[in-house]
Amino acid sequence: MNRDDVVNLLRTIKYPNLDRDIIDYGVVQGVDLEGEKVSIVLDILARNDEIPNAVRTAVETTLKEHGLEPDIRMQVKRFPNVSPNAKSQTPQQPLGPHGTSPDPWADRQRLENVKYVLAVASGKGGVGKSTVAVNLAYALKFRGLNVGLLDADIYGPSQPIMLGVKDIEVVADEQQRIYPIEVQGLKTISIGYLIEDEQPVVWRGPLVMKTIEQFLRGVAWGALDILVVDLPPGTGDAQLSLVQKTPIDGVIIVTTPQDVALADVIRGHSMFEKMDVPTLGIIENMSYFVAPDTGKRYELFDHGGGRKAATDRNLPFLGELPLDPKIRSGADQGKPIVIADPASENTQVFHEIAEKVVKLLEESVRLH
Ligand SMILES: Nc1ncnc2c1ncn2[C@@H]1O[C@H](COP(=O)(O)OP(=O)(O)OP(=O)(O)O)[C@@H](O)[C@H]1O
Ligand SMILES: [Mg+2]
């Protein structure tokens, strides 16, 4: 038996409750073979020890059955949002009229035909949420998934510009649901498609809520694997409406490296934690700058703060993106870098983030 045979053997072990095997799922980090002795490192993200133990036992049994001597090292990472006191931080709900605790989210229902809802959020404005949302949506699409992008920024929609959608007519089906606008295979909706250019949006909270509800259920999304929601900054009506209208399977927080932005990360994470929405991780945007002429790298705002915030909050760090003129011009000219420049280094970063996000969503839904 050589190392490949051992790896193939490990491929016969399914990750509990999933269709995928443990190699495919990325749980096995190292395999070393010396004679009969196999050293294996298992790296598992889990809410409790049940699944890690089941995987370890399965690996042990399988290897022993084939005359090998397993030596297993296991690293279990805790899934975010499961600090032991997370629940007790949830404020007590006031008692309802009949002495029962009203559940403000009682009418929350999953969207029909949508497997995962993923929100992209930030505490601070202008950090690159919309840029991340659209590029991540395309990177997810590239993985063969059906993806939708919902622009939940009602006061300042950016997706029409980022996608280069101008002067379109939105059409409704016979049930009065509007068809999403498809751009390079990505289904999208934005208030920018429905109102005249330059017309200021001065709606009040209840209308924001209605619009978000409309975008979730009044759009003929069809079957989607992932609906990416581009949120406005902060913790306002859009965030609240979204959480009240449908369960969110995960939120990604985008930040820039400065301290002020990081303080907002903490605020944002705490808000989602209180609303029982799992934060999947943090992305640091505008992390550094590489001068195109000299190739010299400049760390303008204390690079690395996003990673530190992630470690402090016990959240996965999903990746970092530099300040890149191609990212900016892509966003402003309706050609997101992931489709405009598929070979670029930063497109690759989006693909890596997409891969992590898919894994984390699968975990989140299974564990939540
Ligand atoms: N990595 C990057 N490199 C260069 N420019 C970037 C990068 N990320 C975002 N930008 C640019 O920064 C500006 C703000 O980005 P974006 O609109 O995505 O931020 P946002 O967080 O969605 O903002 P808002 O809070 O207003 O919704 C845009 O002009 C965008 O092109
Ligand atoms: Mg935005």
Short mmCIF file of N, CA and C and ligand atoms in Angstrom, two decimals, residues 122 124-133 153 156 158 162 230-233 254 285-287 321-332 346 350, ligand 1:
data_model
loop_
_atom_site.label_atom_id
_atom_site.label_comp_id
_atom_site.label_asym_id
_atom_site.label_seq_id
_atom_site.Cartn_x
_atom_site.Cartn_y
_atom_site.Cartn_z
N SER A 122 -21.43 45.08 6.85
CA SER A 122 -20.31 45.77 7.50
C SER A 122 -20.91 46.80 8.43
N LYS A 124 -19.39 49.74 8.92
CA LYS A 124 -19.02 51.02 8.38
C LYS A 124 -19.35 51.06 6.89
N GLY A 125 -19.64 52.24 6.38
CA GLY A 125 -19.95 52.37 4.95
C GLY A 125 -18.69 52.40 4.10
N GLY A 126 -18.85 52.07 2.83
CA GLY A 126 -17.76 52.24 1.87
C GLY A 126 -16.58 51.30 2.01
N VAL A 127 -16.73 50.20 2.73
CA VAL A 127 -15.60 49.29 2.92
C VAL A 127 -15.48 48.25 1.80
N GLY A 128 -16.50 48.19 0.94
CA GLY A 128 -16.42 47.26 -0.19
C GLY A 128 -17.40 46.10 -0.13
N LYS A 129 -18.48 46.26 0.63
CA LYS A 129 -19.49 45.19 0.70
C LYS A 129 -20.04 44.84 -0.67
N SER A 130 -20.47 45.89 -1.41
CA SER A 130 -21.12 45.63 -2.69
C SER A 130 -20.14 44.99 -3.66
N THR A 131 -18.89 45.44 -3.61
CA THR A 131 -17.85 44.88 -4.47
C THR A 131 -17.64 43.41 -4.13
N VAL A 132 -17.54 43.12 -2.83
CA VAL A 132 -17.36 41.73 -2.41
C VAL A 132 -18.58 40.90 -2.79
N ALA A 133 -19.78 41.47 -2.54
CA ALA A 133 -21.01 40.70 -2.79
C ALA A 133 -21.09 40.26 -4.26
N ASP A 153 -29.72 47.43 -0.46
CA ASP A 153 -29.44 48.84 -0.18
C ASP A 153 -30.49 49.66 -0.91
N GLY A 156 -29.23 53.55 -1.28
CA GLY A 156 -28.07 53.80 -2.16
C GLY A 156 -27.66 52.55 -2.90
N SER A 158 -26.05 49.98 -5.26
CA SER A 158 -24.85 50.05 -6.11
C SER A 158 -24.84 49.00 -7.19
N MET A 162 -22.50 48.38 -10.62
CA MET A 162 -21.48 47.33 -10.59
C MET A 162 -21.72 46.28 -11.68
N ASP A 230 -26.69 41.85 -0.54
CA ASP A 230 -25.77 42.98 -0.34
C ASP A 230 -26.48 43.98 0.57
N LEU A 231 -26.01 44.09 1.82
CA LEU A 231 -26.69 44.95 2.79
C LEU A 231 -26.13 46.37 2.78
N PRO A 232 -26.94 47.33 3.19
CA PRO A 232 -26.37 48.67 3.42
C PRO A 232 -25.52 48.62 4.70
N PRO A 233 -24.71 49.65 4.95
CA PRO A 233 -23.88 49.60 6.16
C PRO A 233 -24.70 49.72 7.43
N VAL A 254 -17.45 42.45 6.11
CA VAL A 254 -16.33 43.05 5.38
C VAL A 254 -15.81 44.21 6.20
N ASN A 285 -10.75 44.06 3.41
CA ASN A 285 -10.65 44.66 2.09
C ASN A 285 -9.76 45.90 2.15
N MET A 286 -9.18 46.26 1.03
CA MET A 286 -8.26 47.39 0.96
C MET A 286 -7.14 47.19 1.99
N SER A 287 -6.72 45.97 2.06
CA SER A 287 -5.80 45.51 3.07
C SER A 287 -4.40 46.11 2.90
N LEU A 321 -8.10 41.31 0.59
CA LEU A 321 -7.99 41.84 -0.77
C LEU A 321 -7.26 43.16 -0.71
N PRO A 322 -6.30 43.36 -1.60
CA PRO A 322 -5.59 44.63 -1.60
C PRO A 322 -6.42 45.72 -2.27
N LEU A 323 -5.98 46.95 -2.12
CA LEU A 323 -6.52 48.04 -2.93
C LEU A 323 -6.03 47.76 -4.34
N ASP A 324 -6.94 47.62 -5.27
CA ASP A 324 -6.54 47.22 -6.61
C ASP A 324 -7.34 48.05 -7.62
N PRO A 325 -6.65 48.85 -8.43
CA PRO A 325 -7.37 49.68 -9.40
C PRO A 325 -8.29 48.84 -10.28
N LYS A 326 -7.93 47.59 -10.54
CA LYS A 326 -8.78 46.73 -11.38
C LYS A 326 -10.08 46.38 -10.67
N ILE A 327 -10.00 46.25 -9.35
CA ILE A 327 -11.23 45.96 -8.59
C ILE A 327 -12.14 47.20 -8.68
N ARG A 328 -11.54 48.37 -8.52
CA ARG A 328 -12.34 49.59 -8.55
C ARG A 328 -12.94 49.85 -9.92
N SER A 329 -12.10 49.77 -10.95
CA SER A 329 -12.64 50.12 -12.27
C SER A 329 -13.67 49.06 -12.69
N GLY A 330 -13.43 47.82 -12.33
CA GLY A 330 -14.40 46.77 -12.64
C GLY A 330 -15.75 47.09 -12.03
N ALA A 331 -15.70 47.52 -10.74
CA ALA A 331 -16.94 47.79 -10.02
C ALA A 331 -17.66 48.99 -10.63
N ASP A 332 -16.90 49.98 -11.01
CA ASP A 332 -17.54 51.20 -11.46
C ASP A 332 -17.96 51.14 -12.93
N ASN A 346 -6.33 38.60 -7.77
CA ASN A 346 -7.41 38.90 -6.83
C ASN A 346 -8.70 38.15 -7.18
N PHE A 350 -11.01 35.73 -4.58
CA PHE A 350 -12.47 35.57 -4.50
C PHE A 350 -12.87 34.09 -4.62
N1 LIG B 1 -10.18 46.25 -3.06
C1 LIG B 1 -10.53 47.39 -3.66
N2 LIG B 1 -9.63 48.08 -4.40
C2 LIG B 1 -9.97 49.25 -5.00
N3 LIG B 1 -11.17 49.82 -4.91
C3 LIG B 1 -12.11 49.18 -4.17
C4 LIG B 1 -11.85 47.95 -3.52
N4 LIG B 1 -12.99 47.55 -2.90
C5 LIG B 1 -13.91 48.51 -3.14
N5 LIG B 1 -13.40 49.49 -3.90
C6 LIG B 1 -14.06 50.70 -4.36
O1 LIG B 1 -14.46 51.43 -3.21
C7 LIG B 1 -15.74 52.02 -3.40
C8 LIG B 1 -16.70 51.53 -2.32
O2 LIG B 1 -16.93 50.14 -2.49
P1 LIG B 1 -18.37 49.51 -2.30
O3 LIG B 1 -19.41 50.31 -2.94
O4 LIG B 1 -18.26 48.07 -2.65
O5 LIG B 1 -18.48 49.65 -0.71
P2 LIG B 1 -19.76 49.40 0.21
O6 LIG B 1 -19.26 48.90 1.51
O7 LIG B 1 -20.75 48.57 -0.49
O8 LIG B 1 -20.31 50.87 0.36
P3 LIG B 1 -21.73 51.32 1.00
O9 LIG B 1 -21.51 51.24 2.48
O10 LIG B 1 -21.92 52.68 0.49
O11 LIG B 1 -22.75 50.32 0.53
C9 LIG B 1 -16.16 51.65 -4.81
O12 LIG B 1 -15.82 52.71 -5.68
C10 LIG B 1 -15.33 50.44 -5.15
O13 LIG B 1 -15.04 50.35 -6.53
#
